[in-house]
Coordinates of C-alpha atoms and ligand atoms in Angstrom, one line a residue:
M1 CA 36.8 131.3 271.2
N2 CA 34.6 134.1 270.6
P3 CA 35.9 137.4 271.8
L4 CA 32.6 139.1 272.9
D5 CA 32.6 136.1 275.5
V6 CA 36.2 137.1 276.7
E7 CA 35.0 140.8 276.8
A8 CA 31.6 139.4 278.9
C9 CA 33.9 137.5 281.3
A10 CA 36.8 140.6 281.8
S11 CA 33.2 142.9 282.4
A12 CA 31.4 140.3 284.9
L13 CA 34.9 140.3 286.9
K14 CA 35.3 144.1 287.2
A15 CA 31.6 143.9 288.3
G16 CA 31.7 141.3 291.3
E17 CA 30.4 138.8 289.3
L18 CA 31.4 135.2 288.9
V19 CA 32.4 133.2 285.6
I20 CA 32.7 129.8 284.4
L21 CA 36.2 130.2 283.1
P22 CA 37.8 127.1 281.1
T23 CA 41.6 126.2 281.8
E24 CA 43.7 123.5 280.2
T25 CA 43.2 121.6 284.0
V26 CA 39.6 121.7 284.5
Y27 CA 37.2 124.4 284.6
G28 CA 37.0 127.1 286.9
L29 CA 34.6 129.1 288.8
G30 CA 36.7 133.0 288.6
A31 CA 36.3 135.9 290.4
D32 CA 38.1 139.0 291.1
A33 CA 40.7 137.8 293.8
A34 CA 40.8 141.3 295.0
D35 CA 37.5 141.9 295.7
P36 CA 36.1 140.0 299.1
V37 CA 32.6 140.3 298.5
A38 CA 33.3 138.7 294.8
V39 CA 35.5 136.1 296.5
A40 CA 32.7 135.3 299.1
R41 CA 30.8 134.3 296.4
V42 CA 32.7 131.8 295.3
F43 CA 32.9 130.1 298.7
E44 CA 29.1 130.3 298.8
A45 CA 28.5 128.9 295.6
K46 CA 30.8 126.0 295.6
G47 CA 29.9 125.3 299.3
R48 CA 33.5 125.6 299.9
P49 CA 35.2 125.7 303.6
R50 CA 36.5 128.8 304.0
F51 CA 39.6 127.6 305.6
N52 CA 40.5 126.2 301.9
P53 CA 42.7 129.0 300.1
L54 CA 41.7 129.7 296.7
I55 CA 44.6 129.6 293.6
A56 CA 45.5 132.8 292.3
H57 CA 45.6 132.8 288.4
V58 CA 48.2 135.5 286.8
A59 CA 48.9 136.5 283.1
D60 CA 52.7 135.3 283.6
A61 CA 55.7 135.3 286.0
A62 CA 56.1 139.0 286.2
H63 CA 52.5 139.6 287.2
G64 CA 53.2 136.3 289.8
A65 CA 56.0 138.2 291.3
Q66 CA 53.9 141.4 292.0
I67 CA 51.8 139.2 294.1
A68 CA 54.2 136.7 295.6
R69 CA 57.9 136.4 296.5
F70 CA 59.7 134.2 294.5
D71 CA 62.9 132.8 294.8
G72 CA 65.1 131.3 292.3
R73 CA 63.7 127.9 292.2
A74 CA 59.8 129.6 292.2
E75 CA 61.6 131.4 289.1
A76 CA 62.9 128.5 287.7
L77 CA 59.7 126.3 287.9
A78 CA 57.9 129.0 286.3
E79 CA 60.5 129.5 283.4
R80 CA 60.0 126.2 282.7
F81 CA 56.4 125.2 283.1
W82 CA 54.3 128.4 282.9
P83 CA 52.3 129.0 281.4
G84 CA 50.7 125.6 282.4
P85 CA 49.5 122.9 285.0
L86 CA 51.6 124.1 288.0
T87 CA 50.4 126.3 291.0
L88 CA 53.7 127.2 293.0
V89 CA 52.7 128.5 297.2
L90 CA 55.2 131.2 298.0
P91 CA 55.1 134.0 300.6
V92 CA 52.5 136.8 299.7
R93 CA 54.0 140.0 298.4
D94 CA 50.9 142.0 297.9
E95 CA 48.2 141.4 300.3
Q96 CA 45.4 143.5 298.5
A97 CA 45.8 141.5 294.9
V98 CA 44.6 138.5 296.8
C99 CA 42.3 139.4 299.2
D100 CA 42.6 137.7 302.8
L101 CA 39.5 135.8 302.4
A102 CA 40.8 134.2 299.0
R103 CA 44.7 133.1 300.5
A104 CA 42.0 131.6 303.7
G105 CA 44.0 134.7 306.0
L106 CA 47.1 132.7 305.1
S107 CA 50.7 134.5 304.8
S108 CA 51.3 132.6 302.1
V109 CA 49.3 132.8 298.2
A110 CA 49.2 129.8 295.2
V111 CA 49.8 131.3 292.0
R112 CA 49.1 129.8 288.6
S113 CA 49.6 131.3 285.0
P114 CA 47.1 128.9 283.0
G115 CA 48.2 127.8 279.8
H116 CA 44.4 127.7 278.1
G117 CA 44.3 130.7 275.4
A118 CA 40.8 131.4 276.6
A119 CA 42.0 131.8 280.3
R120 CA 44.9 133.8 279.2
A121 CA 42.8 136.3 277.5
V122 CA 40.6 136.6 280.0
I123 CA 43.4 137.6 282.8
A124 CA 44.7 140.0 280.0
A125 CA 41.3 141.4 279.6
F126 CA 40.6 141.8 283.3
G127 CA 43.9 143.0 284.2
G128 CA 43.9 141.6 287.7
A129 CA 44.8 138.4 289.2
V130 CA 41.5 135.8 289.1
V131 CA 41.0 133.3 291.9
A132 CA 39.4 130.1 290.5
P133 CA 38.8 127.0 292.1
S134 CA 37.6 123.9 290.0
A135 CA 33.9 125.0 288.9
N136 CA 32.6 121.9 290.8
R137 CA 30.5 122.2 294.1
S138 CA 33.0 121.4 297.0
G139 CA 33.7 117.7 297.7
R140 CA 32.3 116.6 293.8
P141 CA 34.4 115.7 290.8
S142 CA 35.9 118.9 288.7
P143 CA 34.3 119.9 285.8
T144 CA 36.2 119.0 282.3
T145 CA 33.7 119.8 280.2
Y146 CA 31.6 123.6 279.7
A147 CA 28.2 121.4 280.2
D148 CA 29.4 120.0 283.3
A149 CA 30.6 123.0 284.6
M150 CA 27.4 124.9 283.9
E151 CA 25.7 122.3 285.4
E152 CA 27.3 122.2 289.0
T153 CA 28.0 126.3 289.1
G154 CA 27.0 127.8 286.3
G155 CA 23.5 129.3 287.9
H156 CA 26.4 131.4 290.2
A157 CA 27.8 133.0 287.4
G158 CA 27.3 136.0 285.5
A159 CA 28.9 135.0 282.1
S160 CA 30.7 132.0 281.2
L161 CA 33.2 130.6 277.9
D162 CA 33.2 127.7 276.4
G163 CA 36.6 126.3 275.9
G164 CA 36.0 122.9 275.0
P165 CA 36.9 119.8 276.9
C166 CA 40.0 120.1 278.9
A167 CA 43.1 118.6 277.7
V168 CA 44.8 117.4 281.1
G169 CA 41.6 116.7 283.1
L170 CA 43.1 116.6 286.5
E171 CA 43.6 119.8 288.8
S172 CA 47.1 121.9 288.6
T173 CA 50.4 120.1 290.4
V174 CA 50.5 122.3 293.6
V175 CA 54.1 122.9 295.2
S176 CA 54.8 124.7 297.8
L177 CA 57.8 126.7 298.5
L178 CA 57.9 127.7 301.8
D179 CA 60.3 127.8 304.6
G180 CA 63.2 126.6 302.1
E181 CA 61.7 123.5 301.4
V182 CA 60.0 122.0 298.1
R183 CA 57.0 120.5 298.9
L184 CA 54.6 118.4 296.5
L185 CA 50.9 119.1 297.9
R186 CA 49.0 118.0 295.4
P187 CA 50.4 115.8 292.7
G188 CA 49.2 116.6 288.7
S189 CA 50.1 116.3 285.3
I190 CA 53.5 117.6 285.7
T191 CA 55.0 114.5 287.6
R192 CA 57.3 114.7 291.0
A193 CA 60.0 113.4 288.5
E194 CA 59.5 116.7 286.1
I195 CA 59.5 119.2 289.3
A196 CA 62.5 117.5 290.8
E197 CA 64.4 117.7 287.2
V198 CA 64.6 121.4 288.0
V199 CA 65.0 121.9 291.5
G200 CA 66.3 118.6 292.8
D201 CA 64.4 116.1 295.2
L202 CA 61.2 117.3 296.9
S203 CA 61.2 117.5 300.6
G204 CA 58.7 116.1 303.3
S205 CA 56.6 112.8 303.7
E206 CA 53.2 111.9 302.0
A207 CA 51.9 112.6 305.5
E208 CA 52.7 115.9 305.6
A209 CA 51.9 116.9 302.0
H210 CA 48.2 116.1 303.7
R211 CA 48.7 119.1 306.1
S212 CA 47.7 121.1 303.1
P213 CA 44.3 122.7 303.9
G214 CA 41.9 121.5 301.7
R215 CA 42.9 118.0 300.8
M216 CA 40.0 116.6 302.6
S217 CA 39.1 112.7 302.8
L218 CA 36.0 112.4 300.8
H219 CA 36.8 114.8 297.5
Y220 CA 36.0 114.5 294.1
A221 CA 33.5 112.3 294.9
P222 CA 30.3 111.4 292.8
D223 CA 27.1 110.3 294.6
A224 CA 27.3 106.5 294.6
P225 CA 30.2 105.0 296.3
V226 CA 33.7 104.3 294.4
R227 CA 36.2 101.4 295.0
I228 CA 39.2 101.2 293.2
N229 CA 41.8 98.4 292.5
V230 CA 38.7 96.0 291.0
D231 CA 39.0 94.3 288.1
A232 CA 35.5 92.5 287.5
R233 CA 32.1 94.6 287.4
P234 CA 30.2 94.3 290.5
L235 CA 26.6 93.6 290.7
G236 CA 24.6 96.4 290.2
G237 CA 27.4 98.2 289.7
V238 CA 29.5 100.2 286.6
L239 CA 32.7 99.2 286.0
I240 CA 35.5 101.9 284.4
G241 CA 38.6 99.7 283.5
F242 CA 42.1 100.6 282.2
G243 CA 44.2 99.0 279.4
Q244 CA 43.1 96.1 277.4
G245 CA 41.4 93.0 278.3
M246 CA 38.7 94.8 280.2
A247 CA 35.8 93.4 278.4
D248 CA 33.3 93.3 280.9
A249 CA 33.9 97.3 281.4
D250 CA 31.2 99.6 280.9
F251 CA 33.8 102.7 280.4
N252 CA 37.9 102.9 279.8
L253 CA 40.1 105.2 280.7
S254 CA 42.2 104.5 277.9
E255 CA 42.3 101.0 276.2
S256 CA 45.9 101.7 274.9
G257 CA 47.1 102.0 278.9
D258 CA 48.0 105.8 278.2
L259 CA 48.2 107.6 281.5
R260 CA 47.5 111.0 279.9
E261 CA 44.3 109.7 278.1
A262 CA 43.4 108.5 281.3
A263 CA 43.6 111.7 283.4
A264 CA 41.7 113.4 280.5
N265 CA 38.7 111.1 281.0
L266 CA 38.9 110.8 284.7
F267 CA 35.9 113.0 285.8
R268 CA 34.0 112.4 282.9
M269 CA 33.8 109.0 283.0
L270 CA 33.3 109.3 287.1
R271 CA 30.1 111.8 286.2
E272 CA 29.1 109.2 283.2
A273 CA 28.8 106.3 285.7
D274 CA 27.2 108.4 288.2
R275 CA 24.4 109.5 285.8
R276 CA 23.3 106.0 285.8
K277 CA 23.0 106.0 289.2
P278 CA 24.5 102.7 290.5
E279 CA 24.9 101.1 293.3
L280 CA 28.9 101.2 293.4
I281 CA 31.5 102.5 290.7
A282 CA 34.3 100.2 290.7
V283 CA 37.5 100.9 288.9
A284 CA 40.4 99.3 287.6
R285 CA 44.0 99.5 289.3
V286 CA 46.0 102.1 287.4
P287 CA 49.6 102.1 287.6
D288 CA 51.1 104.4 290.1
D289 CA 54.5 105.5 288.3
G290 CA 54.4 109.5 286.8
L291 CA 50.8 111.0 286.1
G292 CA 49.4 107.8 287.5
E293 CA 50.3 109.3 291.3
A294 CA 47.8 112.0 290.2
I295 CA 45.0 109.6 289.2
N296 CA 45.5 107.3 292.1
D297 CA 45.0 110.4 294.2
R298 CA 42.0 111.3 292.9
L299 CA 40.7 108.0 292.7
R300 CA 41.6 107.1 296.6
R301 CA 40.1 110.4 297.6
A302 CA 36.8 109.7 295.0
A303 CA 36.6 106.4 297.3
G304 CA 37.4 108.1 301.0
F305 CA 40.4 106.6 301.6
V306 CA 42.7 109.4 302.4
G307 CA 42.6 111.5 305.6
Ligands
LIG401 O1 44.1 123.5 288.1 C1 43.9 123.8 289.0 O2 44.3 124.4 289.9 C2 42.3 124.6 289.1 C3 41.7 125.4 287.9 C4 40.8 125.9 287.6 O3 43.1 125.8 287.6 N1 41.9 125.2 290.3 C5 42.3 124.1 291.3 O4 41.5 125.4 292.6 O5 41.8 123.1 291.4 P1 40.9 124.3 293.8 O6 40.5 125.8 294.2 O7 40.2 123.2 293.3 O8 42.2 124.2 294.5 C6 43.3 125.0 295.2 C7 44.1 123.6 296.1 C8 43.8 123.5 297.1 O9 43.9 122.2 297.3 C9 44.3 124.2 298.4 O10 44.0 123.9 299.6 C10 45.5 124.7 298.0 O11 45.4 125.0 296.5 N2 46.4 125.8 298.1 C11 45.9 127.2 298.1 N3 46.3 128.2 298.4 C12 47.2 127.3 299.2 C13 48.2 127.6 300.2 N4 48.4 129.1 300.7 N5 48.8 126.8 301.0 C14 48.5 125.9 301.1 N6 47.6 125.1 299.5 C15 47.2 125.9 299.1
LIG402 MG1 38.8 121.7 293.8

């Protein structure tokens, strides 16, 4: 990581410009959370519906607590998983620090302290909260490499930082702690079971989780149609395999059947498959346990199945 790039990103944020920011999950398109004009640029660059609120990235739990109201369970989750791929939705405390537009007018705010050294350095040098949605144009797969991020929205950024390929490859787990309930709004690499170890079983059904703003049906989607749970290469199509015995596959998420490796490869392989301009992208079945819940969530959305 080049300290000059960190400075350039911090200066761009202070000037109300956008930045391409690496995190451990996916690349983000960052802006000053307190600046409504900068935040409006994010929505514009992504073509993102304005009812879909953004995540405020903070330095640490103390910074988070200036912005949001943490109860005991939120504190315990931050203590256990921050810095890292966990986003907490909490009642907002400081409505100026994360402007109305960034919160889509809600009285709650999503906060996360990212684990990537470059993201942490930029937030520290900037000194405030940074909203950063995934750097893709709305509806497309999240970028997990610098090149993919630059291709998606780099043209809108005043500065950018190459932090290498993202280690996790899927967006953060989003947990809501509103109204005394702990709900999983978006599965991610921190699994439901890991959350439950800290705060007990999660409440709410899947149907409820889909009420989270921004969880639209066709999401994370390449240009080619996607079909899931397929085990043979379709005519004119590309097959993305998983595990052994997939000699037919053009790509393999993980030959050894490792879900972490599959998560890290998922969006990059969807993009690479799409570049071949196939009639169809078929993806093999991925088991639903642990991290598989998050992988299958993204795959179902890429295929347009979840409403
Ligand atoms: O890993 C990540 O979280 C990445 C990196 C860049 O940090 N960011 C990311 O941001 O995925 P984005 O904007 O693509 O996804 C934010 C999610 C959306 O599903 C949004 O609806 C939800 O968080 N969200 C944000 N604020 C919320 C709120 N107040 N209530 C419920 N959901 C909220
Ligand atoms: Mg996104």
